[in-house]
Amino acid sequence: MASLFSITNHAIAQGYDWRSRIDLLVNKADSLSMASQQNFHLHKFLANDRPIRETWHYTVSDGRVIIFEVHYFVDSIEFLEVYYLDRDQVICTEQYEIEYPDLQDDRIRWGAVGFFQGPAVRQFVTMGKVPKEFSSLSSYDLWARFKNRYKELTAQRTLQEKNTKGAIFAP
């Protein structure tokens, strides 16, 4: 009986272990980002050639990015993506569409949070009315979105670091 109890507790602990680990890493990233966040802007175009300006924020710990955010506005709607990383791999993503009406508080129109183990989504939760283009997201879609965004971030960091090393500072 004792061994059955031990096996059951071990199985339950392993089932929740992945989430506890992610929660700890997310809390660490959030704490560090309050003190050492860096940012930059990218100018892009939507599918209809409408210009937008993306604002990127990222935090580095031990030489690696541990969190980055991308947000931009289209009219009075803010689009926000947050990616938490562990050793250059995504562990959690958040996506939100937030409405800013004139006389009311901010409202989340829809949101989604995904938790990863490797390239596979372990858990995916949505809220609000998810737009039809996001209603059939697969784990591959989320992973591919992260990979594309991470590639953009890496390229921009490389450019910033080159500019910083080549800069001459006058006293």
N, CA and C atoms as an extended XYZ file, in Angstrom:
513
Properties=species:S:1:pos:R:3:atomname:S:1:resname:S:1:resid:I:1 pbc="F F F"
N         0.818       -1.190        0.000 N   MET     1
C         0.000        0.000        0.000 CA  MET     1
C         0.866        1.259        0.000 C   MET     1
N         1.936        1.255        0.809 N   ALA     2
C         2.823        2.406        0.889 CA  ALA     2
C         3.500        2.661       -0.459 C   ALA     2
N         3.902        1.571       -1.145 N   SER     3
C         4.558        1.767       -2.436 CA  SER     3
C         3.581        2.293       -3.483 C   SER     3
N         2.319        1.874       -3.438 N   LEU     4
C         1.314        2.399       -4.356 CA  LEU     4
C         1.113        3.890       -4.116 C   LEU     4
N         1.061        4.290       -2.842 N   PHE     5
C         0.916        5.699       -2.492 CA  PHE     5
C         2.114        6.498       -2.998 C   PHE     5
N         3.305        5.939       -2.828 N   SER     6
C         4.526        6.598       -3.274 CA  SER     6
C         4.542        6.745       -4.802 C   SER     6
N         4.170        5.689       -5.512 N   ILE     7
C         4.131        5.741       -6.978 CA  ILE     7
C         3.105        6.756       -7.450 C   ILE     7
N         1.925        6.785       -6.818 N   THR     8
C         0.876        7.734       -7.189 CA  THR     8
C         1.336        9.159       -6.948 C   THR     8
N         1.934        9.436       -5.793 N   ASN     9
C         2.433       10.779       -5.511 CA  ASN     9
C         3.527       11.178       -6.487 C   ASN     9
N         4.411       10.246       -6.819 N   HIS    10
C         5.480       10.533       -7.778 CA  HIS    10
C         4.886       10.858       -9.152 C   HIS    10
N         3.894       10.107       -9.579 N   ALA    11
C         3.247       10.349      -10.878 CA  ALA    11
C         2.547       11.693      -10.898 C   ALA    11
N         1.863       12.021       -9.802 N   ILE    12
C         1.179       13.317       -9.728 CA  ILE    12
C         2.203       14.446       -9.744 C   ILE    12
N         3.278       14.294       -8.972 N   ALA    13
C         4.311       15.332       -8.929 CA  ALA    13
C         4.938       15.525      -10.301 C   ALA    13
N         5.197       14.433      -11.041 N   GLN    14
C         5.762       14.575      -12.373 CA  GLN    14
C         4.785       15.249      -13.319 C   GLN    14
N         3.493       14.976      -13.169 N   GLY    15
C         2.487       15.585      -14.025 CA  GLY    15
C         2.436       17.094      -13.872 C   GLY    15
N         2.698       17.582      -12.681 N   TYR    16
C         2.663       19.023      -12.448 CA  TYR    16
C         4.049       19.647      -12.495 C   TYR    16
N         5.102       18.842      -12.539 N   ASP    17
C         6.455       19.349      -12.498 CA  ASP    17
C         6.750       20.282      -13.667 C   ASP    17
N         6.290       19.952      -14.858 N   TRP    18
C         6.553       20.789      -16.026 CA  TRP    18
C         5.980       22.183      -15.823 C   TRP    18
N         4.789       22.268      -15.228 N   ARG    19
C         4.154       23.577      -15.032 CA  ARG    19
C         4.849       24.374      -13.927 C   ARG    19
N         5.245       23.715      -12.857 N   SER    20
C         5.956       24.404      -11.770 CA  SER    20
C         7.273       24.986      -12.274 C   SER    20
N         7.975       24.212      -13.085 N   ARG    21
C         9.246       24.677      -13.647 CA  ARG    21
C         9.029       25.910      -14.523 C   ARG    21
N         8.024       25.862      -15.377 N   ILE    22
C         7.729       27.002      -16.248 CA  ILE    22
C         7.333       28.216      -15.407 C   ILE    22
N         6.501       28.015      -14.399 N   ASP    23
C         6.095       29.129      -13.534 CA  ASP    23
C         7.303       29.806      -12.885 C   ASP    23
N         8.262       29.015      -12.411 N   LEU    24
C         9.466       29.581      -11.797 CA  LEU    24
C        10.272       30.401      -12.811 C   LEU    24
N        10.433       29.866      -14.017 N   LEU    25
C        11.197       30.572      -15.047 CA  LEU    25
C        10.487       31.851      -15.491 C   LEU    25
N         9.163       31.802      -15.599 N   VAL    26
C         8.387       32.990      -15.973 CA  VAL    26
C         8.512       34.064      -14.886 C   VAL    26
N         8.402       33.674      -13.632 N   ASN    27
C         8.552       34.636      -12.539 CA  ASN    27
C         9.936       35.277      -12.540 C   ASN    27
N        10.969       34.481      -12.777 N   LYS    28
C        12.337       35.008      -12.842 CA  LYS    28
C        12.472       36.011      -13.986 C   LYS    28
N        11.950       35.651      -15.161 N   ALA    29
C        12.039       36.534      -16.324 CA  ALA    29
C        11.290       37.838      -16.067 C   ALA    29
N        10.100       37.749      -15.494 N   ASP    30
C         9.332       38.953      -15.194 CA  ASP    30
C        10.077       39.857      -14.222 C   ASP    30
N        10.684       39.273      -13.201 N   SER    31
C        11.433       40.055      -12.211 CA  SER    31
C        12.627       40.752      -12.850 C   SER    31
N        13.390       40.025      -13.651 N   LEU    32
C        14.557       40.620      -14.294 CA  LEU    32
C        14.179       41.680      -15.323 C   LEU    32
N        13.057       41.476      -15.997 N   SER    33
C        12.668       42.444      -17.031 CA  SER    33
C        12.295       43.798      -16.439 C   SER    33
N        11.901       43.815      -15.174 N   MET    34
C        11.582       45.086      -14.531 CA  MET    34
C        12.832       45.943      -14.353 C   MET    34
N        14.002       45.312      -14.283 N   ALA    35
C        15.236       46.039      -14.004 CA  ALA    35
C        16.153       46.197      -15.214 C   ALA    35
N        16.043       45.327      -16.204 N   SER    36
C        17.064       45.347      -17.261 CA  SER    36
C        16.493       45.142      -18.661 C   SER    36
N        15.363       45.688      -18.930 N   GLN    37
C        14.735       45.508      -20.236 CA  GLN    37
C        15.360       46.440      -21.276 C   GLN    37
N        15.569       45.918      -22.474 N   GLN    38
C        16.063       46.719      -23.588 CA  GLN    38
C        14.960       46.772      -24.638 C   GLN    38
N        14.997       47.793      -25.513 N   ASN    39
C        13.941       47.861      -26.524 CA  ASN    39
C        14.450       48.441      -27.828 C   ASN    39
N        13.646       48.236      -28.860 N   PHE    40
C        13.882       48.796      -30.178 CA  PHE    40
C        12.549       48.807      -30.932 C   PHE    40
N        12.536       49.463      -32.079 N   HIS    41
C        11.325       49.562      -32.901 CA  HIS    41
C        11.619       49.050      -34.313 C   HIS    41
N        10.638       48.386      -34.894 N   LEU    42
C        10.715       47.958      -36.291 CA  LEU    42
C         9.511       48.506      -37.034 C   LEU    42
N         9.759       49.070      -38.205 N   HIS    43
C         8.674       49.579      -39.044 CA  HIS    43
C         8.343       48.518      -40.087 C   HIS    43
N         7.049       48.173      -40.154 N   LYS    44
C         6.587       47.118      -41.050 CA  LYS    44
C         5.304       47.544      -41.740 C   LYS    44
N         4.817       46.658      -42.600 N   PHE    45
C         3.554       46.890      -43.290 CA  PHE    45
C         2.632       45.702      -43.083 C   PHE    45
N         1.362       45.987      -42.888 N   LEU    46
C         0.350       44.939      -42.829 CA  LEU    46
C         0.080       44.445      -44.242 C   LEU    46
N        -0.731       43.430      -44.366 N   ALA    47
C        -1.030       42.846      -45.686 CA  ALA    47
C        -1.602       43.873      -46.657 C   ALA    47
N        -2.327       44.862      -46.162 N   ASN    48
C        -2.934       45.879      -47.031 CA  ASN    48
C        -2.027       47.096      -47.218 C   ASN    48
N        -0.733       46.932      -47.030 N   ASP    49
C         0.287       47.984      -47.148 CA  ASP    49
C         0.109       49.116      -46.140 C   ASP    49
N        -0.569       48.848      -45.078 N   ARG    50
C        -0.745       49.834      -44.012 CA  ARG    50
C         0.469       49.769      -43.079 C   ARG    50
N         1.139       50.903      -42.843 N   PRO    51
C         2.350       50.868      -42.006 CA  PRO    51
C         2.010       50.716      -40.518 C   PRO    51
N         2.859       49.969      -39.815 N   ILE    52
C         2.763       49.857      -38.357 CA  ILE    52
C         4.178       49.962      -37.787 C   ILE    52
N         4.247       50.303      -36.525 N   ARG    53
C         5.530       50.343      -35.823 CA  ARG    53
C         5.462       49.356      -34.665 C   ARG    53
N         6.271       48.307      -34.765 N   GLU    54
C         6.336       47.329      -33.681 CA  GLU    54
C         7.342       47.811      -32.636 C   GLU    54
N         6.964       47.696      -31.389 N   THR    55
C         7.877       47.978      -30.286 CA  THR    55
C         8.263       46.648      -29.667 C   THR    55
N         9.547       46.420      -29.565 N   TRP    56
C        10.093       45.172      -29.026 CA  TRP    56
C        10.786       45.475      -27.710 C   TRP    56
N        10.551       44.640      -26.710 N   HIS    57
C        11.239       44.696      -25.423 CA  HIS    57
C        11.840       43.314      -25.189 C   HIS    57
N        13.059       43.273      -24.671 N   TYR    58
C        13.647       41.975      -24.359 CA  TYR    58
C        14.575       42.097      -23.157 C   TYR    58
N        14.775       40.968      -22.485 N   THR    59
C        15.644       40.906      -21.317 CA  THR    59
C        16.612       39.743      -21.497 C   THR    59
N        17.873       39.998      -21.164 N   VAL    60
C        18.931       39.007      -21.297 CA  VAL    60
C        19.437       38.638      -19.905 C   VAL    60
N        19.663       37.348      -19.690 N   SER    61
C        20.269       36.853      -18.455 CA  SER    61
C        21.325       35.830      -18.840 C   SER    61
N        22.522       35.982      -18.322 N   ASP    62
C        23.640       35.092      -18.650 CA  ASP    62
C        23.857       34.987      -20.155 C   ASP    62
N        23.710       36.105      -20.857 N   GLY    63
C        23.966       36.156      -22.292 CA  GLY    63
C        22.846       35.646      -23.179 C   GLY    63
N        21.735       35.207      -22.583 N   ARG    64
C        20.624       34.662      -23.376 CA  ARG    64
C        19.342       35.435      -23.114 C   ARG    64
N        18.542       35.561      -24.149 N   VAL    65
C        17.239       36.201      -24.001 CA  VAL    65
C        16.342       35.268      -23.185 C   VAL    65
N        15.682       35.833      -22.159 N   ILE    66
C        14.784       35.013      -21.340 CA  ILE    66
C        13.324       35.432      -21.512 C   ILE    66
N        13.097       36.623      -22.040 N   ILE    67
C        11.740       37.080      -22.337 CA  ILE    67
C        11.832       38.147      -23.413 C   ILE    67
N        10.864       38.121      -24.334 N   PHE    68
C        10.723       39.254      -25.246 CA  PHE    68
C         9.256       39.469      -25.566 C   PHE    68
N         8.951       40.737      -25.819 N   GLU    69
C         7.583       41.161      -26.110 CA  GLU    69
C         7.573       41.957      -27.401 C   GLU    69
N         6.500       41.811      -28.133 N   VAL    70
C         6.285       42.591      -29.350 CA  VAL    70
C         4.885       43.174      -29.252 C   VAL    70
N         4.778       44.491      -29.439 N   HIS    71
C         3.421       45.040      -29.495 CA  HIS    71
C         3.340       46.159      -30.518 C   HIS    71
N         2.144       46.301      -31.055 N   TYR    72
C         1.877       47.332      -32.050 CA  TYR    72
C         0.393       47.659      -32.012 C   TYR    72
N         0.054       48.807      -32.595 N   PHE    73
C        -1.323       49.286      -32.620 CA  PHE    73
C        -1.839       49.335      -34.050 C   PHE    73
N        -3.094       48.974      -34.194 N   VAL    74
C        -3.831       49.186      -35.429 CA  VAL    74
C        -5.117       49.883      -34.996 C   VAL    74
N        -5.221       51.143      -35.356 N   ASP    75
C        -6.317       51.999      -34.885 CA  ASP    75
C        -6.292       52.021      -33.354 C   ASP    75
N        -7.375       51.664      -32.701 N   SER    76
C        -7.398       51.693      -31.234 CA  SER    76
C        -7.225       50.303      -30.631 C   SER    76
N        -6.653       49.395      -31.394 N   ILE    77
C        -6.443       48.018      -30.929 CA  ILE    77
C        -4.940       47.776      -30.780 C   ILE    77
N        -4.552       47.271      -29.600 N   GLU    78
C        -3.162       46.887      -29.378 CA  GLU    78
C        -3.035       45.376      -29.523 C   GLU    78
N        -2.014       44.952      -30.231 N   PHE    79
C        -1.688       43.540      -30.379 CA  PHE    79
C        -0.404       43.301      -29.591 C   PHE    79
N        -0.429       42.306      -28.724 N   LEU    80
C         0.693       42.040      -27.834 CA  LEU    80
C         1.054       40.562      -27.890 C   LEU    80
N         2.342       40.286      -28.053 N   GLU    81
C         2.873       38.923      -28.026 CA  GLU    81
C         3.994       38.900      -26.997 C   GLU    81
N         3.991       37.895      -26.141 N   VAL    82
C         5.035       37.731      -25.133 CA  VAL    82
C         5.581       36.306      -25.256 C   VAL    82
N         6.896       36.193      -25.235 N   TYR    83
C         7.553       34.896      -25.348 CA  TYR    83
C         8.547       34.739      -24.192 C   TYR    83
N         8.399       33.676      -23.431 N   TYR    84
C         9.326       33.336      -22.355 CA  TYR    84
C        10.204       32.198      -22.845 C   TYR    84
N        11.515       32.305      -22.579 N   LEU    85
C        12.467       31.319      -23.087 CA  LEU    85
C        13.303       30.709      -21.972 C   LEU    85
N        13.742       29.497      -22.228 N   ASP    86
C        14.720       28.822      -21.393 CA  ASP    86
C        15.742       28.205      -22.338 C   ASP    86
N        16.981       28.661      -22.271 N   ARG    87
C        18.053       28.180      -23.150 CA  ARG    87
C        17.654       28.253      -24.629 C   ARG    87
N        17.150       29.418      -25.018 N   ASP    88
C        16.785       29.726      -26.411 CA  ASP    88
C        15.584       28.942      -26.929 C   ASP    88
N        14.857       28.286      -26.047 N   GLN    89
C        13.649       27.555      -26.446 CA  GLN    89
C        12.438       28.173      -25.768 C   GLN    89
N        11.355       28.294      -26.505 N   VAL    90
C        10.140       28.872      -25.941 CA  VAL    90
C         9.544       27.921      -24.903 C   VAL    90
N         9.108       28.491      -23.772 N   ILE    91
C         8.439       27.696      -22.745 CA  ILE    91
C         7.012       28.185      -22.506 C   ILE    91
N         6.763       29.442      -22.871 N   CYS    92
C         5.424       30.009      -22.685 CA  CYS    92
C         5.234       31.150      -23.673 C   CYS    92
N         4.059       31.224      -24.269 N   THR    93
C         3.708       32.354      -25.134 CA  THR    93
C         2.378       32.935      -24.678 C   THR    93
N         2.238       34.226      -24.868 N   GLU    94
C         0.972       34.902      -24.607 CA  GLU    94
C         0.684       35.788      -25.804 C   GLU    94
N        -0.571       35.823      -26.221 N   GLN    95
C        -0.999       36.712      -27.299 CA  GLN    95
C        -2.294       37.371      -26.864 C   GLN    95
N        -2.377       38.685      -27.062 N   TYR    96
C        -3.571       39.425      -26.667 CA  TYR    96
C        -3.936       40.448      -27.722 C   TYR    96
N        -5.222       40.705      -27.793 N   GLU    97
C        -5.755       41.801      -28.578 CA  GLU    97
C        -6.536       42.661      -27.589 C   GLU    97
N        -6.077       43.910      -27.407 N   ILE    98
C        -6.614       44.768      -26.359 CA  ILE    98
C        -7.236       46.009      -26.984 C   ILE    98
N        -8.461       46.293      -26.607 N   GLU    99
C        -9.200       47.430      -27.140 CA  GLU    99
C        -9.057       48.624      -26.195 C   GLU    99
N        -8.836       49.796      -26.760 N   TYR   100
C        -8.721       51.016      -25.984 CA  TYR   100
C        -9.844       51.986      -26.367 C   TYR   100
N       -11.037       51.786      -25.845 N   PRO   101
C       -12.110       52.732      -26.159 CA  PRO   101
C       -11.878       54.077      -25.467 C   PRO   101
N       -12.491       55.131      -25.993 N   ASP   102
C       -12.265       56.490      -25.484 CA  ASP   102
C       -12.586       56.666      -24.004 C   ASP   102
N       -13.731       56.212      -23.566 N   LEU   103
C       -14.177       56.529      -22.224 CA  LEU   103
C       -14.236       55.337      -21.283 C   LEU   103
N       -13.600       54.236      -21.626 N   GLN   104
C       -13.650       53.039      -20.792 CA  GLN   104
C       -12.248       52.549      -20.486 C   GLN   104
N       -12.152       51.615      -19.561 N   ASP   105
C       -10.879       50.967      -19.271 CA  ASP   105
C       -10.510       50.047      -20.433 C   ASP   105
N        -9.229       49.688      -20.475 N   ASP   106
C        -8.762       48.734      -21.482 CA  ASP   106
C        -9.577       47.447      -21.374 C   ASP   106
N        -9.812       46.827      -22.519 N   ARG   107
C       -10.535       45.551      -22.534 CA  ARG   107
C        -9.787       44.562      -23.401 C   ARG   107
N        -9.608       43.366      -22.863 N   ILE   108
C        -9.009       42.303      -23.660 CA  ILE   108
C       -10.109       41.711      -24.528 C   ILE   108
N        -9.951       41.853      -25.850 N   ARG   109
C       -10.933       41.274      -26.772 CA  ARG   109
C       -10.748       39.772      -26.862 C   ARG   109
N        -9.503       39.343      -26.891 N   TRP   110
C        -9.196       37.924      -26.861 CA  TRP   110
C        -7.748       37.745      -26.400 C   TRP   110
N        -7.465       36.563      -25.936 N   GLY   111
C        -6.120       36.252      -25.496 CA  GLY   111
C        -5.876       34.762      -25.571 C   GLY   111
N        -4.614       34.395      -25.607 N   ALA   112
C        -4.224       32.986      -25.647 CA  ALA   112
C        -2.895       32.832      -24.934 C   ALA   112
N        -2.773       31.748      -24.182 N   VAL   113
C        -1.534       31.425      -23.486 CA  VAL   113
C        -1.196       29.975      -23.808 C   VAL   113
N         0.041       29.740      -24.218 N   GLY   114
C         0.493       28.389      -24.526 CA  GLY   114
C         1.726       28.040      -23.718 C   GLY   114
N         1.763       26.818      -23.207 N   PHE   115
C         2.913       26.304      -22.459 CA  PHE   115
C         3.552       25.193      -23.282 C   PHE   115
N         4.878       25.243      -23.405 N   PHE   116
C         5.611       24.320      -24.268 CA  PHE   116
C         6.538       23.401      -23.494 C   PHE   116
N         6.711       22.211      -24.029 N   GLN   117
C         7.812       21.320      -23.684 CA  GLN   117
C         8.443       20.960      -25.010 C   GLN   117
N         9.618       21.505      -25.264 N   GLY   118
C        10.214       21.349      -26.585 CA  GLY   118
C         9.321       22.055      -27.592 C   GLY   118
N         9.182       21.516      -28.795 N   PRO   119
C         8.337       22.169      -29.791 CA  PRO   119
C         6.844       21.870      -29.633 C   PRO   119
N         6.488       21.026      -28.681 N   ALA   120
C         5.080       20.638      -28.512 CA  ALA   120
C         4.385       21.506      -27.467 C   ALA   120
N         3.150       21.873      -27.774 N   VAL   121
C         2.336       22.628      -26.818 CA  VAL   121
C         1.807       21.653      -25.780 C   VAL   121
N         2.090       21.940      -24.538 N   ARG   122
C         1.628       21.092      -23.439 CA  ARG   122
C         0.223       21.502      -22.997 C   ARG   122
N        -0.030       22.824      -23.016 N   GLN   123
C        -1.344       23.343      -22.630 CA  GLN   123
C        -1.580       24.634      -23.402 C   GLN   123
N        -2.815       24.837      -23.850 N   PHE   124
C        -3.174       26.040      -24.607 CA  PHE   124
C        -4.531       26.509      -24.122 C   PHE   124
N        -4.583       27.755      -23.650 N   VAL   125
C        -5.808       28.310      -23.080 CA  VAL   125
C        -6.141       29.599      -23.814 C   VAL   125
N        -7.422       29.775      -24.156 N   THR   126
C        -7.859       31.017      -24.804 CA  THR   126
C        -8.955       31.673      -23.977 C   THR   126
N        -9.138       32.975      -24.216 N   MET   127
C       -10.220       33.708      -23.569 CA  MET   127
C       -10.774       34.721      -24.560 C   MET   127
N       -12.013       35.104      -24.349 N   GLY   128
C       -12.645       36.058      -25.242 CA  GLY   128
C       -13.018       35.418      -26.560 C   GLY   128
N       -13.361       36.252      -27.516 N   LYS   129
C       -13.754       35.774      -28.844 CA  LYS   129
C       -12.508       35.719      -29.727 C   LYS   129
N       -11.991       34.530      -29.899 N   VAL   130
C       -10.766       34.328      -30.676 CA  VAL   130
C       -11.084       34.523      -32.161 C   VAL   130
N       -10.320       35.387      -32.860 N   PRO   131
C       -10.553       35.581      -34.299 CA  PRO   131
C       -10.406       34.274      -35.067 C   PRO   131
N       -11.153       34.136      -36.155 N   LYS   132
C       -11.154       32.855      -36.876 CA  LYS   132
C        -9.773       32.464      -37.389 C   LYS   132
N        -8.905       33.449      -37.691 N   GLU   133
C        -7.567       33.078      -38.160 CA  GLU   133
C        -6.713       32.461      -37.047 C   GLU   133
N        -7.123       32.617      -35.779 N   PHE   134
C        -6.405       32.012      -34.666 CA  PHE   134
C        -7.168       30.847      -34.043 C   PHE   134
N        -8.381       30.591      -34.476 N   SER   135
C        -9.208       29.574      -33.828 CA  SER   135
C        -8.731       28.148      -34.075 C   SER   135
N        -7.966       27.941      -35.127 N   SER   136
C        -7.491       26.582      -35.405 CA  SER   136
C        -5.968       26.493      -35.300 C   SER   136
N        -5.388       27.260      -34.383 N   LEU   137
C        -3.945       27.221      -34.205 CA  LEU   137
C        -3.491       25.835      -33.770 C   LEU   137
N        -2.466       25.352      -34.393 N   SER   138
C        -1.876       24.078      -33.991 CA  SER   138
C        -0.590       24.365      -33.218 C   SER   138
N        -0.053       23.340      -32.599 N   SER   139
C         1.212       23.524      -31.882 CA  SER   139
C         2.307       23.944      -32.862 C   SER   139
N         2.234       23.440      -34.096 N   TYR   140
C         3.235       23.841      -35.088 CA  TYR   140
C         3.113       25.335      -35.407 C   TYR   140
N         1.885       25.850      -35.527 N   ASP   141
C         1.686       27.272      -35.815 CA  ASP   141
C         2.294       28.150      -34.724 C   ASP   141
N         2.062       27.777      -33.459 N   LEU   142
C         2.614       28.544      -32.347 CA  LEU   142
C         4.135       28.485      -32.347 C   LEU   142
N         4.677       27.296      -32.580 N   TRP   143
C         6.120       27.112      -32.620 CA  TRP   143
C         6.728       27.912      -33.773 C   TRP   143
N         6.111       27.849      -34.954 N   ALA   144
C         6.612       28.580      -36.120 CA  ALA   144
C         6.558       30.087      -35.878 C   ALA   144
N         5.501       30.569      -35.245 N   ARG   145
C         5.383       32.001      -34.927 CA  ARG   145
C         6.525       32.426      -34.015 C   ARG   145
N         6.784       31.631      -32.982 N   PHE   146
C         7.903       31.929      -32.089 CA  PHE   146
C         9.212       31.951      -32.867 C   PHE   146
N         9.474       30.928      -33.684 N   LYS   147
C        10.744       30.843      -34.411 CA  LYS   147
C        10.952       32.062      -35.312 C   LYS   147
N         9.897       32.501      -35.995 N   ASN   148
C        10.004       33.681      -36.851 CA  ASN   148
C        10.307       34.935      -36.041 C   ASN   148
N         9.600       35.115      -34.937 N   ARG   149
C         9.823       36.287      -34.090 CA  ARG   149
C        11.217       36.248      -33.468 C   ARG   149
N        11.654       35.081      -33.042 N   TYR   150
C        12.969       34.955      -32.414 CA  TYR   150
C        14.077       35.252      -33.427 C   TYR   150
N        13.867       34.835      -34.661 N   LYS   151
C        14.839       35.128      -35.723 CA  LYS   151
C        14.941       36.648      -35.943 C   LYS   151
N        13.808       37.335      -35.939 N   GLU   152
C        13.814       38.798      -36.064 CA  GLU   152
C        14.572       39.440      -34.901 C   GLU   152
N        14.303       38.972      -33.694 N   LEU   153
C        14.966       39.515      -32.508 CA  LEU   153
C        16.477       39.292      -32.589 C   LEU   153
N        16.890       38.104      -32.956 N   THR   154
C        18.316       37.782      -33.044 CA  THR   154
C        19.010       38.673      -34.068 C   THR   154
N        18.386       38.887      -35.204 N   ALA   155
C        18.963       39.750      -36.240 CA  ALA   155
C        19.094       41.182      -35.735 C   ALA   155
N        18.085       41.674      -35.076 N   GLN   156
C        18.111       43.049      -34.568 CA  GLN   156
C        19.166       43.207      -33.473 C   GLN   156
N        19.280       42.231      -32.579 N   ARG   157
C        20.308       42.287      -31.522 CA  ARG   157
C        21.700       42.316      -32.136 C   ARG   157
N        21.915       41.515      -33.185 N   THR   158
C        23.213       41.490      -33.861 CA  THR   158
C        23.536       42.871      -34.416 C   THR   158
N        22.562       43.523      -35.038 N   LEU   159
C        22.769       44.873      -35.576 CA  LEU   159
C        23.066       45.863      -34.460 C   LEU   159
N        22.318       45.796      -33.372 N   GLN   160
C        22.527       46.723      -32.260 CA  GLN   160
C        23.913       46.535      -31.643 C   GLN   160
N        24.334       45.299      -31.478 N   GLU   161
C        25.633       45.037      -30.873 CA  GLU   161
C        26.766       45.509      -31.784 C   GLU   161
N        26.608       45.363      -33.104 N   LYS   162
C        27.612       45.875      -34.041 CA  LYS   162
C        27.698       47.386      -33.938 C   LYS   162
N        26.549       48.046      -33.884 N   ASN   163
C        26.528       49.506      -33.788 CA  ASN   163
C        27.129       49.983      -32.474 C   ASN   163
N        26.874       49.266      -31.396 N   THR   164
C        27.399       49.658      -30.097 CA  THR   164
C        28.919       49.478      -30.038 C   THR   164
N        29.428       48.393      -30.591 N   LYS   165
C        30.872       48.147      -30.563 CA  LYS   165
C        31.626       49.119      -31.448 C   LYS   165
N        31.002       49.530      -32.550 N   GLY   166
C        31.667       50.446      -33.468 CA  GLY   166
C        31.483       51.908      -33.115 C   GLY   166
N        30.664       52.190      -32.126 N   ALA   167
C        30.381       53.578      -31.767 CA  ALA   167
C        31.565       54.200      -31.045 C   ALA   167
N        31.782       55.460      -31.317 N   ILE   168
C        32.824       56.218      -30.628 CA  ILE   168
C        32.134       57.181      -29.693 C   ILE   168
N        32.481       57.090      -28.449 N   PHE   169
C        31.863       57.950      -27.439 CA  PHE   169
C        32.816       59.066      -27.073 C   PHE   169
N        32.347       60.279      -27.156 N   ALA   170
C        33.167       61.441      -26.780 CA  ALA   170
C        32.932       61.756      -25.314 C   ALA   170
N        33.989       62.169      -24.623 N   PRO   171
C        33.821       62.486      -23.203 CA  PRO   171
C        33.009       63.724      -22.996 C   PRO   171
